[in-house]
XYZ file of C-alpha atoms in Angstrom:
774
model
C -56.901 -25.244 -19.797
C -53.226 -23.898 -18.913
C -53.444 -21.962 -22.381
C -56.951 -20.528 -22.222
C -55.822 -19.341 -18.794
C -52.909 -17.627 -20.092
C -54.748 -15.794 -22.990
C -57.551 -14.959 -20.214
C -54.541 -13.253 -18.302
C -53.153 -11.505 -21.278
C -56.496 -9.815 -22.255
C -57.316 -8.940 -18.911
C -54.033 -7.287 -18.346
C -54.448 -5.230 -22.009
C -57.804 -4.065 -20.522
C -56.432 -3.099 -17.246
C -53.708 -1.393 -18.979
C -55.902 0.426 -21.529
C -58.382 1.406 -18.262
C -55.341 2.817 -16.674
C -54.156 4.608 -19.755
C -57.616 6.161 -20.246
C -58.165 7.276 -16.779
C -54.891 9.033 -16.215
C -55.013 10.917 -19.607
C -58.538 11.820 -18.586
C -57.085 13.108 -15.466
C -54.142 14.884 -17.096
C -56.240 16.597 -19.426
C -58.519 17.826 -16.717
C -55.853 19.148 -14.604
C -54.533 20.942 -17.812
C -58.137 22.434 -18.688
C -58.187 23.464 -14.606
C -55.199 25.789 -14.566
C -54.604 28.014 -17.202
C -53.222 31.372 -15.378
C -53.352 34.758 -16.952
C -55.334 33.474 -20.101
C -52.536 31.833 -21.795
C -53.122 28.971 -23.966
C -51.181 25.859 -23.058
C -51.116 22.722 -25.559
C -51.625 19.033 -24.685
C -49.581 16.938 -22.386
C -46.176 15.849 -23.614
C -46.863 12.950 -25.894
C -50.223 13.734 -26.776
C -50.787 15.186 -30.021
C -54.360 15.726 -31.193
C -55.793 12.013 -30.879
C -52.546 10.253 -31.146
C -52.245 9.109 -27.600
C -48.804 7.135 -26.713
C -48.355 4.624 -24.239
C -48.532 6.237 -20.976
C -45.203 4.860 -19.516
C -43.630 6.832 -22.433
C -45.329 10.075 -21.353
C -44.634 9.365 -17.630
C -41.239 7.550 -17.499
C -39.385 8.022 -20.824
C -36.194 5.954 -21.414
C -33.300 7.343 -18.973
C -30.864 7.605 -22.133
C -33.399 10.166 -23.490
C -33.801 12.134 -20.648
C -32.063 15.433 -20.072
C -31.992 17.621 -16.639
C -30.624 21.248 -17.540
C -30.567 24.361 -16.303
C -30.655 27.901 -18.103
C -28.207 30.021 -15.981
C -26.774 33.568 -16.564
C -25.839 36.925 -15.273
C -29.088 39.115 -14.696
C -30.863 40.538 -17.746
C -29.054 38.154 -20.335
C -32.199 37.049 -21.857
C -32.557 33.799 -19.565
C -36.244 33.707 -19.042
C -37.039 34.988 -22.750
C -35.059 31.944 -24.174
C -36.945 29.494 -21.884
C -40.324 31.066 -22.930
C -39.094 30.268 -26.879
C -37.949 26.693 -25.982
C -41.612 26.192 -24.411
C -43.227 27.753 -27.513
C -41.271 25.861 -30.571
C -41.463 22.602 -28.277
C -45.306 22.913 -28.664
C -45.722 23.775 -25.150
C -47.277 27.277 -25.235
C -49.449 28.353 -28.359
C -48.519 32.411 -27.822
C -44.954 33.690 -27.197
C -44.818 35.341 -23.600
C -42.946 38.246 -23.019
C -40.962 39.444 -19.812
C -41.675 43.309 -20.215
C -45.537 42.023 -20.813
C -45.405 40.032 -17.618
C -47.090 37.024 -19.328
C -43.971 34.481 -19.052
C -44.738 30.734 -17.966
C -41.727 30.542 -15.734
C -41.675 34.093 -14.018
C -45.238 33.374 -12.489
C -44.960 35.191 -9.350
C -46.510 38.742 -9.073
C -43.007 40.282 -7.960
C -41.407 38.631 -10.904
C -43.924 40.057 -13.353
C -43.952 43.324 -11.987
C -39.959 43.849 -12.015
C -39.210 41.821 -14.646
C -36.414 39.769 -13.097
C -36.534 35.944 -11.955
C -36.845 35.472 -8.258
C -37.541 31.762 -7.918
C -36.191 28.924 -10.031
C -39.041 27.348 -11.897
C -39.018 23.927 -13.343
C -40.654 23.016 -16.717
C -41.225 19.496 -18.438
C -41.202 19.340 -22.044
C -40.453 16.970 -25.310
C -38.235 17.726 -28.017
C -37.666 15.202 -30.813
C -38.425 12.222 -28.711
C -36.453 13.613 -25.712
C -37.702 14.518 -22.230
C -36.266 17.848 -21.226
C -36.552 18.930 -17.174
C -35.658 22.422 -17.626
C -35.187 24.845 -14.840
C -35.021 28.844 -15.314
C -32.654 30.219 -12.611
C -32.386 33.627 -11.364
C -29.808 36.009 -12.369
C -29.909 38.222 -9.422
C -26.749 38.108 -6.877
C -29.495 38.266 -4.096
C -30.884 34.734 -5.356
C -27.599 33.041 -5.683
C -28.503 30.073 -3.701
C -31.506 29.481 -5.906
C -28.964 28.819 -8.760
C -26.730 26.722 -6.519
C -29.560 24.379 -4.883
C -30.717 23.800 -8.705
C -27.566 23.037 -10.164
C -26.960 20.528 -7.469
C -29.609 18.157 -9.208
C -28.976 18.971 -12.848
C -26.996 16.971 -15.359
C -26.174 19.829 -17.742
C -26.659 23.642 -18.259
C -26.852 26.296 -20.751
C -25.100 29.367 -19.726
C -26.793 32.254 -21.512
C -24.692 35.721 -22.294
C -25.575 38.889 -23.711
C -23.375 39.108 -26.897
C -22.611 42.816 -26.251
C -21.429 42.245 -22.804
C -19.634 38.892 -22.660
C -18.876 37.608 -19.350
C -20.261 39.558 -16.769
C -19.903 39.482 -12.962
C -22.580 37.082 -12.022
C -21.885 34.810 -15.066
C -18.403 34.158 -13.116
C -20.382 33.192 -9.982
C -22.982 30.893 -11.689
C -19.815 29.117 -13.779
C -18.085 28.491 -10.321
C -21.067 26.732 -9.080
C -21.159 24.765 -12.323
C -17.434 23.776 -11.652
C -18.174 22.963 -8.130
C -20.897 20.013 -9.289
C -18.667 19.414 -12.286
C -21.711 20.001 -14.601
C -21.183 20.163 -18.618
C -22.282 23.200 -20.260
C -23.039 24.746 -23.336
C -22.967 28.598 -24.018
C -25.482 30.425 -26.201
C -24.794 34.504 -27.049
C -28.071 35.555 -26.941
C -29.027 39.191 -28.113
C -27.116 39.097 -31.447
C -29.521 41.620 -32.704
C -28.660 44.140 -29.986
C -26.709 47.385 -30.892
C -22.944 47.296 -30.224
C -22.843 43.323 -30.326
C -19.460 41.489 -31.107
C -19.441 37.824 -31.424
C -15.450 37.481 -31.451
C -15.435 39.708 -28.273
C -17.990 37.395 -26.278
C -16.314 34.241 -27.572
C -12.844 35.882 -26.261
C -14.358 36.764 -23.137
C -15.577 32.886 -22.318
C -11.906 32.196 -23.503
C -9.869 34.621 -21.153
C -12.408 35.271 -17.978
C -13.929 31.615 -17.528
C -10.624 29.809 -18.627
C -12.854 27.605 -20.741
C -12.155 26.364 -24.696
C -15.004 27.457 -26.740
C -15.675 25.125 -29.610
C -17.498 27.599 -32.232
C -20.538 25.292 -33.346
C -22.150 28.201 -35.209
C -21.159 31.625 -36.723
C -23.573 34.569 -36.829
C -24.680 35.551 -40.492
C -24.575 39.465 -39.794
C -24.767 41.343 -36.444
C -26.856 43.795 -34.594
C -29.404 45.100 -37.173
C -28.356 43.128 -40.091
C -28.360 39.712 -38.232
C -30.660 37.150 -39.886
C -29.323 33.609 -38.980
C -26.730 31.254 -38.299
C -24.241 29.128 -39.941
C -23.972 25.328 -38.672
C -20.325 24.914 -38.908
C -20.485 21.087 -38.480
C -22.992 20.508 -41.002
C -21.856 23.512 -43.442
C -25.213 25.034 -43.777
C -26.841 28.113 -43.297
C -30.108 28.521 -41.255
C -32.172 31.746 -42.263
C -35.172 32.758 -40.313
C -38.256 34.174 -42.528
C -38.140 38.035 -42.254
C -42.119 37.776 -42.480
C -42.400 35.158 -39.843
C -43.635 36.732 -36.270
C -43.167 33.627 -34.403
C -39.718 32.329 -35.576
C -41.087 28.933 -36.425
C -40.391 28.917 -40.101
C -36.706 28.744 -40.974
C -34.793 27.105 -43.928
C -31.907 25.237 -43.947
C -29.565 25.377 -47.048
C -26.174 23.724 -47.668
C -23.612 26.618 -48.397
C -22.367 26.513 -51.853
C -19.634 28.025 -53.755
C -21.727 29.904 -56.410
C -24.196 31.628 -53.646
C -21.924 32.278 -50.706
C -18.453 32.171 -51.757
C -17.134 34.182 -48.911
C -19.366 32.562 -45.993
C -18.417 29.269 -47.301
C -14.646 30.141 -47.036
C -15.015 31.290 -43.445
C -16.878 28.309 -42.999
C -14.564 26.001 -43.737
C -11.539 27.379 -41.832
C -14.062 27.401 -38.539
C -14.746 23.673 -39.103
C -11.006 22.925 -39.636
C -10.047 24.772 -36.644
C -13.018 23.014 -34.802
C -11.826 19.714 -36.095
C -8.313 20.549 -34.727
C -9.550 21.476 -31.327
C -11.362 18.463 -30.887
C -8.724 16.039 -31.978
C -6.555 17.723 -29.484
C -8.866 17.047 -26.699
C -10.050 13.780 -27.805
C -7.523 10.969 -28.404
C -10.195 8.650 -30.307
C -11.072 11.314 -32.599
C -7.576 12.312 -33.172
C -6.737 8.772 -34.315
C -9.680 8.888 -36.473
C -8.518 12.442 -38.062
C -4.956 11.303 -38.645
C -5.862 8.280 -40.142
C -8.851 8.550 -42.445
C -9.196 12.122 -42.977
C -5.600 13.659 -42.910
C -5.588 14.489 -46.383
C -9.064 16.371 -46.380
C -10.895 17.749 -43.229
C -13.908 18.153 -45.728
C -14.555 14.462 -46.000
C -15.000 13.844 -42.194
C -18.605 12.990 -41.783
C -20.782 15.404 -39.419
C -21.818 12.377 -37.154
C -18.412 11.666 -36.426
C -17.737 15.079 -35.317
C -20.726 15.432 -33.284
C -19.884 12.415 -31.397
C -16.515 13.668 -30.713
C -17.925 17.019 -29.418
C -20.181 15.289 -27.080
C -17.402 13.231 -25.698
C -15.440 16.534 -24.969
C -18.155 18.338 -23.695
C -19.179 15.417 -21.255
C -15.679 15.677 -19.957
C -16.008 19.207 -19.285
C -12.644 19.846 -21.673
C -14.620 22.426 -23.462
C -17.506 24.166 -24.317
C -19.921 24.123 -27.394
C -21.165 27.998 -28.420
C -23.902 28.684 -30.449
C -25.506 31.998 -31.199
C -28.973 33.651 -31.900
C -31.617 36.160 -30.531
C -34.311 34.653 -28.201
C -36.172 37.829 -28.483
C -36.333 37.866 -32.247
C -37.032 34.148 -32.226
C -33.663 33.401 -33.906
C -31.541 30.423 -32.992
C -33.509 28.713 -30.249
C -34.258 25.378 -32.220
C -30.718 24.464 -33.059
C -30.173 25.368 -29.296
C -32.770 22.609 -28.519
C -30.986 19.915 -30.787
C -27.621 20.728 -29.385
C -29.037 20.393 -25.613
C -30.432 16.833 -26.575
C -27.179 16.106 -28.711
C -24.333 17.256 -26.516
C -25.615 17.344 -22.723
C -25.685 14.038 -20.663
C -28.501 12.006 -19.704
C -28.504 11.200 -16.175
C -26.911 7.483 -16.759
C -24.102 9.391 -18.193
C -23.058 11.242 -14.703
C -21.213 9.111 -12.290
C -22.372 9.085 -8.750
C -20.537 6.956 -6.374
C -23.153 6.913 -3.632
C -25.470 4.892 -6.305
C -23.656 1.458 -5.815
C -24.371 1.151 -2.152
C -28.288 1.306 -2.754
C -28.283 -1.365 -5.274
C -31.248 0.081 -7.068
C -33.251 0.988 -3.824
C -34.635 4.457 -3.978
C -32.301 7.271 -3.353
C -33.372 10.959 -3.954
C -32.485 14.527 -2.927
C -35.027 17.129 -1.782
C -33.619 20.281 -3.574
C -36.557 23.025 -3.363
C -39.751 23.385 -1.290
C -42.584 25.534 -2.288
C -45.666 26.525 -0.220
C -49.217 25.873 -2.251
C -52.558 27.261 0.029
C -54.331 24.159 -1.084
C -51.813 21.689 -1.378
C -49.677 22.390 1.493
C -45.931 21.912 1.139
C -44.827 20.914 -2.467
C -41.249 19.322 -2.493
C -39.248 19.227 -5.554
C -37.153 15.712 -5.831
C -34.581 14.311 -8.113
C -34.244 10.728 -8.042
C -31.003 8.920 -8.369
C -32.193 5.466 -8.307
C -35.310 3.377 -7.585
C -38.983 4.408 -7.776
C -41.548 6.531 -6.302
C -45.261 6.004 -6.250
C -47.992 7.762 -4.632
C -49.019 6.450 -0.802
C -45.712 5.037 -1.016
C -43.690 5.772 2.545
C -40.132 7.190 2.434
C -37.465 7.640 4.903
C -35.677 11.019 5.451
C -32.346 10.654 6.653
C -31.641 14.103 7.718
C -34.974 14.402 9.648
C -34.639 10.771 10.688
C -38.358 10.351 10.120
C -40.888 8.676 7.850
C -43.205 10.338 5.709
C -45.835 9.561 2.877
C -46.200 10.722 -0.773
C -49.745 11.265 -1.404
C -49.371 12.380 -4.744
C -46.723 13.037 -7.409
C -47.114 15.849 -9.997
C -45.089 16.799 -13.226
C -43.932 20.463 -12.732
C -44.926 22.549 -15.610
C -44.060 26.174 -14.259
C -47.052 26.968 -11.945
C -49.403 24.082 -13.349
C -48.751 20.435 -12.286
C -49.893 17.387 -13.945
C -50.700 14.076 -11.907
C -48.392 11.014 -12.540
C -48.391 7.432 -11.545
C -44.871 6.963 -10.859
C -41.681 8.326 -11.082
C -38.116 6.564 -12.132
C -34.419 7.325 -11.698
C -33.015 10.233 -13.756
C -36.218 12.210 -13.275
C -37.375 15.443 -11.493
C -41.054 15.984 -10.233
C -42.973 17.401 -7.195
C -44.362 15.509 -4.346
C -47.172 16.527 -2.072
C -47.492 15.288 1.486
C -44.105 15.684 2.896
C -44.564 17.614 5.940
C -40.998 17.800 7.386
C -38.940 17.574 4.497
C -36.669 20.510 3.910
C -34.346 21.612 1.199
C -30.880 19.370 1.164
C -32.857 16.386 2.466
C -31.933 12.687 1.183
C -34.572 10.594 0.981
C -34.954 6.559 0.792
C -37.333 3.878 0.700
C -37.030 2.702 4.255
C -34.556 3.160 7.449
C -33.402 -0.692 6.847
C -32.447 0.352 3.341
C -30.334 3.194 4.566
C -28.638 0.952 7.125
C -27.733 -1.593 4.579
C -26.699 1.216 2.269
C -24.477 2.506 5.052
C -22.845 -1.022 5.709
C -21.956 -1.508 1.885
C -20.494 1.915 2.109
C -18.584 1.021 5.119
C -17.316 -1.923 3.663
C -16.336 -0.027 0.412
C -14.357 2.880 2.845
C -12.462 0.154 4.631
C -11.314 -1.119 1.221
C -9.973 1.977 0.325
C -8.431 2.902 3.502
C -11.133 5.731 3.813
C -12.911 6.323 7.183
C -15.752 8.664 7.380
C -19.066 8.572 9.565
C -22.029 6.461 8.458
C -24.125 9.695 8.058
C -21.566 11.542 5.806
C -21.405 8.995 3.411
C -25.064 8.259 3.211
C -26.124 11.885 2.850
C -26.105 13.449 -0.585
C -24.112 16.700 -0.488
C -26.798 19.563 0.170
C -25.998 23.257 -0.774
C -23.833 25.395 1.374
C -25.921 28.157 2.535
C -24.222 31.423 2.353
C -24.337 33.775 5.767
C -26.469 36.744 5.507
C -25.240 40.275 5.088
C -28.288 42.235 5.690
C -30.744 42.354 8.511
C -33.688 44.221 9.986
C -36.536 43.924 12.261
C -39.938 42.742 11.538
C -43.093 43.410 13.272
C -46.675 42.744 12.782
C -49.626 45.308 12.851
C -50.882 43.908 16.302
C -49.846 41.442 18.941
C -52.480 39.352 18.106
C -51.096 38.959 14.597
C -47.742 37.850 15.739
C -48.497 33.833 15.228
C -49.668 34.485 11.863
C -46.189 36.216 11.026
C -44.285 33.440 12.680
C -45.987 30.885 10.783
C -45.653 33.116 7.470
C -41.922 33.429 8.530
C -41.293 29.461 8.823
C -43.077 28.487 5.530
C -40.926 31.089 3.846
C -37.667 29.859 5.608
C -38.338 26.420 4.542
C -38.610 27.569 0.964
C -35.494 29.740 0.963
C -32.751 28.395 3.142
C -30.816 31.655 2.796
C -33.616 33.741 4.803
C -32.500 33.541 8.569
C -35.145 34.484 11.226
C -33.912 35.049 14.862
C -35.299 36.559 18.045
C -33.424 39.571 19.555
C -33.047 38.400 23.324
C -32.781 42.084 24.401
C -35.824 43.528 22.599
C -37.942 40.534 21.698
C -38.113 41.876 18.178
C -38.186 39.159 15.303
C -35.234 40.013 13.100
C -35.032 39.034 9.542
C -31.571 38.094 7.699
C -31.179 38.086 4.120
C -28.847 38.312 1.257
C -29.280 41.921 0.365
C -31.761 44.918 0.262
C -34.011 43.059 -2.824
C -34.069 39.896 -1.087
C -35.405 41.618 2.151
C -37.816 43.552 -0.019
C -39.162 40.612 -1.856
C -39.773 38.830 1.510
C -41.699 41.622 2.984
C -43.818 41.777 -0.195
C -44.573 37.918 -0.168
C -45.773 38.418 3.373
C -47.927 40.764 2.530
C -49.445 39.298 -0.624
C -49.535 35.538 0.034
C -50.381 35.673 3.773
C -52.067 38.735 3.905
C -50.108 40.469 6.593
C -49.169 44.326 6.720
C -45.942 43.998 8.404
C -43.535 47.031 9.314
C -39.854 46.798 8.520
C -37.117 48.631 10.738
C -34.222 50.118 8.906
C -31.776 47.768 7.431
C -28.613 46.927 9.389
C -25.521 45.370 8.161
C -24.066 41.908 9.705
C -20.926 42.908 10.972
C -18.523 40.427 12.812
C -15.864 40.657 15.279
C -12.559 39.140 16.213
C -9.736 39.733 18.605
C -6.122 40.802 17.856
C -4.235 39.039 21.042
C -4.592 36.218 23.454
C -6.275 36.577 26.712
C -6.843 34.111 29.569
C -10.104 33.722 31.762
C -11.152 31.310 34.570
C -14.868 31.098 35.969
C -16.458 28.938 38.526
C -20.184 27.971 38.606
C -21.443 26.828 41.871
C -25.422 26.265 42.299
C -27.743 24.035 44.471
C -31.010 23.265 42.717
C -32.947 21.261 45.065
C -30.854 18.731 46.596
C -28.290 18.750 43.648
C -24.975 20.831 43.793
C -23.928 21.851 40.471
C -20.192 23.057 40.662
C -17.848 23.589 37.602
C -14.710 25.483 37.088
C -12.990 26.516 33.887
C -9.690 27.817 32.680
C -9.286 28.651 29.040
C -7.362 30.870 26.726
C -9.029 32.782 23.587
C -6.496 33.739 20.932
C -6.535 34.810 17.259
C -6.989 32.283 14.661
C -4.046 31.374 12.455
C -6.535 30.731 9.497
C -10.020 32.292 8.895
C -12.902 30.219 10.349
C -16.239 31.230 10.774
C -16.484 28.953 13.794
C -14.233 28.870 16.732
C -11.178 26.403 16.516
C -11.630 24.475 19.758
C -8.364 22.744 21.223
C -7.740 20.740 24.563
C -4.548 21.140 26.521
C -2.870 17.749 27.821
C -3.948 18.503 31.299
C -7.616 18.063 30.722
C -8.649 14.507 31.659
C -9.920 12.642 28.595
C -12.138 10.549 30.729
C -14.058 13.700 31.864
C -14.070 14.900 28.185
C -15.957 11.785 26.988
C -19.011 12.674 29.039
C -19.067 16.503 28.831
C -17.250 17.404 25.725
C -20.254 18.177 23.554
C -21.492 20.806 26.852
C -18.245 22.288 26.663
C -18.472 22.733 22.820
C -22.014 23.898 22.864
C -20.966 26.942 25.473
C -18.074 28.037 23.384
C -20.091 28.119 20.100
C -22.930 29.956 21.803
C -20.495 32.605 23.519
C -19.084 33.566 19.720
C -22.534 34.035 18.804
C -22.509 37.519 20.299
C -19.430 39.522 20.698
C -18.326 41.994 23.257
C -18.297 45.269 20.824
C -21.517 44.964 18.815
C -23.060 41.747 19.872
C -22.343 40.270 16.425
C -20.837 36.748 15.790
C -17.112 36.317 16.688
C -14.955 34.611 14.000
C -11.123 33.833 13.345
C -10.626 32.490 17.142
C -9.218 29.664 18.668
C -10.030 28.607 22.156
C -7.919 26.571 23.982
C -9.330 24.494 27.618
C -6.612 24.296 30.087
C -8.554 23.122 32.812
C -11.883 21.854 33.628
C -13.160 20.511 37.230
C -16.817 19.120 37.221
C -18.655 17.990 40.244
C -20.261 14.625 39.867
C -23.975 14.837 39.179
C -23.434 18.572 37.518
C -25.885 18.930 34.669
C -24.807 19.705 30.862
C -26.889 23.097 30.850
C -24.548 24.151 34.048
C -21.376 23.215 32.321
C -22.160 24.965 28.950
C -23.335 27.985 30.927
C -19.965 27.994 32.819
C -17.892 27.785 29.569
C -19.700 30.232 27.578
C -19.494 32.754 30.382
C -15.681 32.357 30.750
C -15.236 32.711 27.024
C -16.966 35.768 27.044
C -14.773 37.174 29.859
C -11.795 36.221 27.705
C -12.812 38.082 24.540
C -13.476 40.980 26.592
C -10.079 41.130 28.065
C -8.438 41.000 24.419
C -7.991 43.782 22.060
C -11.152 43.749 19.833
C -11.888 44.216 16.271
C -14.771 44.946 13.917
C -14.923 43.320 10.682
C -17.138 44.406 7.792
C -18.602 42.841 4.807
C -16.470 43.921 1.871
C -18.445 43.545 -1.597
C -17.071 42.900 -5.096
C -18.711 45.701 -7.250
C -18.887 45.693 -11.013
C -20.211 48.860 -12.586
C -21.184 49.142 -16.450
C -21.334 52.928 -17.011
C -21.147 55.106 -20.391
C -17.859 56.892 -20.878
C -19.471 60.029 -20.386
C -20.349 59.418 -16.846
C -17.389 57.714 -15.719
C -16.018 60.532 -13.809
C -18.869 61.440 -11.180
C -19.413 57.549 -10.419
C -15.694 57.328 -9.875
C -15.722 60.390 -7.310
C -19.015 58.963 -5.897
C -17.081 55.862 -5.180
C -14.195 57.369 -3.445
C -16.514 59.219 -1.006
C -17.850 55.398 -0.238
C -14.385 54.065 0.835
C -14.276 52.229 -2.811
C -11.288 50.778 -3.893
C -10.909 50.755 -7.667
C -9.088 47.663 -8.878
C -9.426 48.029 -12.721
C -11.432 49.849 -15.451
C -12.156 47.926 -18.807
C -13.277 49.294 -21.800
C -16.330 47.418 -23.521
C -17.654 49.113 -26.775
C -18.567 52.589 -25.859
C -18.719 51.933 -22.106
C -16.491 51.365 -19.032
C -16.725 48.408 -16.945
C -15.442 49.596 -13.144
C -14.285 46.609 -11.121
C -13.608 47.077 -7.439
C -14.296 46.588 -4.025
C -16.595 48.578 -1.479
C -17.911 48.320 2.100
C -21.456 46.927 2.225
C -22.402 49.732 4.496
C -21.520 52.325 2.100
C -23.616 50.864 -0.769
C -26.957 50.717 0.704
C -29.625 52.512 -1.570
C -26.753 52.780 -4.291
C -29.039 51.923 -7.088
C -31.168 55.132 -6.798
C -27.786 57.017 -6.457
C -26.267 55.568 -9.607
C -29.383 56.161 -11.573
C -29.289 59.851 -10.499
C -25.636 60.263 -11.430
C -25.726 58.311 -14.804
C -29.318 59.192 -15.896
C -30.537 55.955 -15.665
C -27.820 54.295 -18.080
C -25.741 52.510 -15.941
C -26.008 49.127 -14.224
C -24.179 47.284 -11.143
C -23.462 43.739 -9.708
C -22.584 43.055 -6.083
C -21.249 39.859 -4.495
C -19.793 39.380 -0.847
C -16.122 38.928 -1.329
C -14.761 38.812 2.291
C -14.841 40.190 5.586
C -12.152 43.098 6.190
C -10.940 44.867 9.458
C -12.693 48.372 9.829
C -10.041 51.010 10.077
C -9.779 52.832 13.909
C -11.606 55.710 12.880
C -14.598 54.090 11.230
C -15.083 51.552 13.994
C -15.127 54.402 16.690
C -17.785 56.176 14.600
C -19.847 52.769 14.180
C -19.180 52.116 17.939
C -20.473 55.544 19.003
C -23.522 55.407 16.554
C -24.483 52.238 17.831
C -24.156 53.464 21.863
C -26.016 56.538 20.816
C -23.350 58.922 21.800
C -23.152 60.675 18.485
């Protein structure tokens, strides 16, 4: 009887699994049919080839060891989106090759991206390659969207840095490389555009070594350069890879061993490069060094390729060096070996060490790293799962927001198309529908009780290691540091009745893009947009028009100045008010003086004379008052930085409200700031201009008029690279001026360097302009 029951249970389970498989595959096919933007042809779902249907579990949740979460990062116009497009094509996800110039790429799906030929939002794409699941994110290269890169790198396990092989390391390459260093992400370098005139493989490799202070491991050598580029040499396997010149799509290439008879010169060069590679890896990896010095010390040629590949992987994961490959994504050469290298050398999620995972004991721990707004489905939240599992209709607890929300659906992201999935396990990236309050950088767990249990485990661990930190700090996954905006302007709706619609649009856009700040001017009542640059604000304005149907009006762009003080000043203030039958009485004495170290927020100190018992109840109100006073300086109404506030005396009548304490302290700080000598600080930008030699003189003359400070002029083939600093106020609209001066042949990149004191003459001119006396 028991045996019969077991047989029945097994058969019933098989039938149920088959039903679920068929049902989910039907859903998947339906969702694929229903979403084909711009007439592009998309192939079947990962793992579904023709009539061959793999198990649903391997499609949705592949083994964690065979999962790769990677990002494509680079300077603007190095070819990131084109490389991503080729990766999708060769992995079987698209049936036609998209082109940035034609505006039909998969990952650049926003109208503004297709018009401008640049990436604005990072787009996630999921695909399979030779049994591996790859979650790939194409990130922007423009400096205005640097936060997009940062928040995606936060959740990735590896990255591909794409370089223009004719330019090597450029301004924004340095920025994204520093961001990857911050999150300790192993990288592969891909030298793109090997077919471009003026390309130099040696120069590009040397720039990686010198400017990025990285150790390049040459896994490939180019066969020819510029117009003669036709393939690459695989140094590890001593093979040449030649792409068929008659093939339009680059799918056909042949892999041939290098022979003394047919390629004597190439073989000699490859053997030398392989020996140098083996020596490099042996210097960085002790285990490999023992192997080489033991069995293969007489002849490096006998060393098996597999042993070398394993050692290169170890070195890459330890971030001791970076593998370097080359190719031309536009000409469809070198992308398939890049895909092989991604799966071979970049880490799986289980190979990254995250200290916090030990506290969760397999319970859910995930990070929301991006929010999109969809008109039909509402907010779509990208999450990376570090441990545990998520299923549709499950409740999750948001530690940052201290709220519980319900995941209604889970979607696998495929650029602007999404496939519904029944579950998501650790190490994966997916989209969730139904999270109404979750924002970028929020930590998600299964329940509040699990969060508290994890906090207790973390506390015990901290005590063991004599480390003290708050529960929240231990539990929250590090979000991203949001840079301060440098540009601002007013924005107004077409009529007063449309103001609520504008507020809603801005609220949605802010949740998507944390670097966009919106505030209300207290004097004029106008809405003020604060962004990372001219292009950033222009894109936001355009999106409000296209996505929310609002014709808004922008005021003139303003520079976000800061203020500071040059000497110390004392102030006292008393607030005495009776409201109803309660008397509110506060008396404050404090000192404001210049800070010893740069700090955006005021450093607050308390003198010994201030009662600690009194501070226990009112410290938060005092600090709120100081912070609010420093939001608007006495000169321009700009934030005050690099100040130190010392509270000398505080007298509070019993029953006085916290609001009154904050108001009195704030008024006293403003008095002290007004008494001190004041200084305006302006944003100073790092500037890099790439200009043909013939146009160098007019560009330098123009920069001199803009208060530019030239640090260095480098030579890059026929171009000159001007590196220096320039005040942001002098560089507004510079792209148009530079195009005029150089007949459209120069390019430039800007990045915020620091805030710099203005000289007295420029400061007086600015103050007169603001007061309307000039």
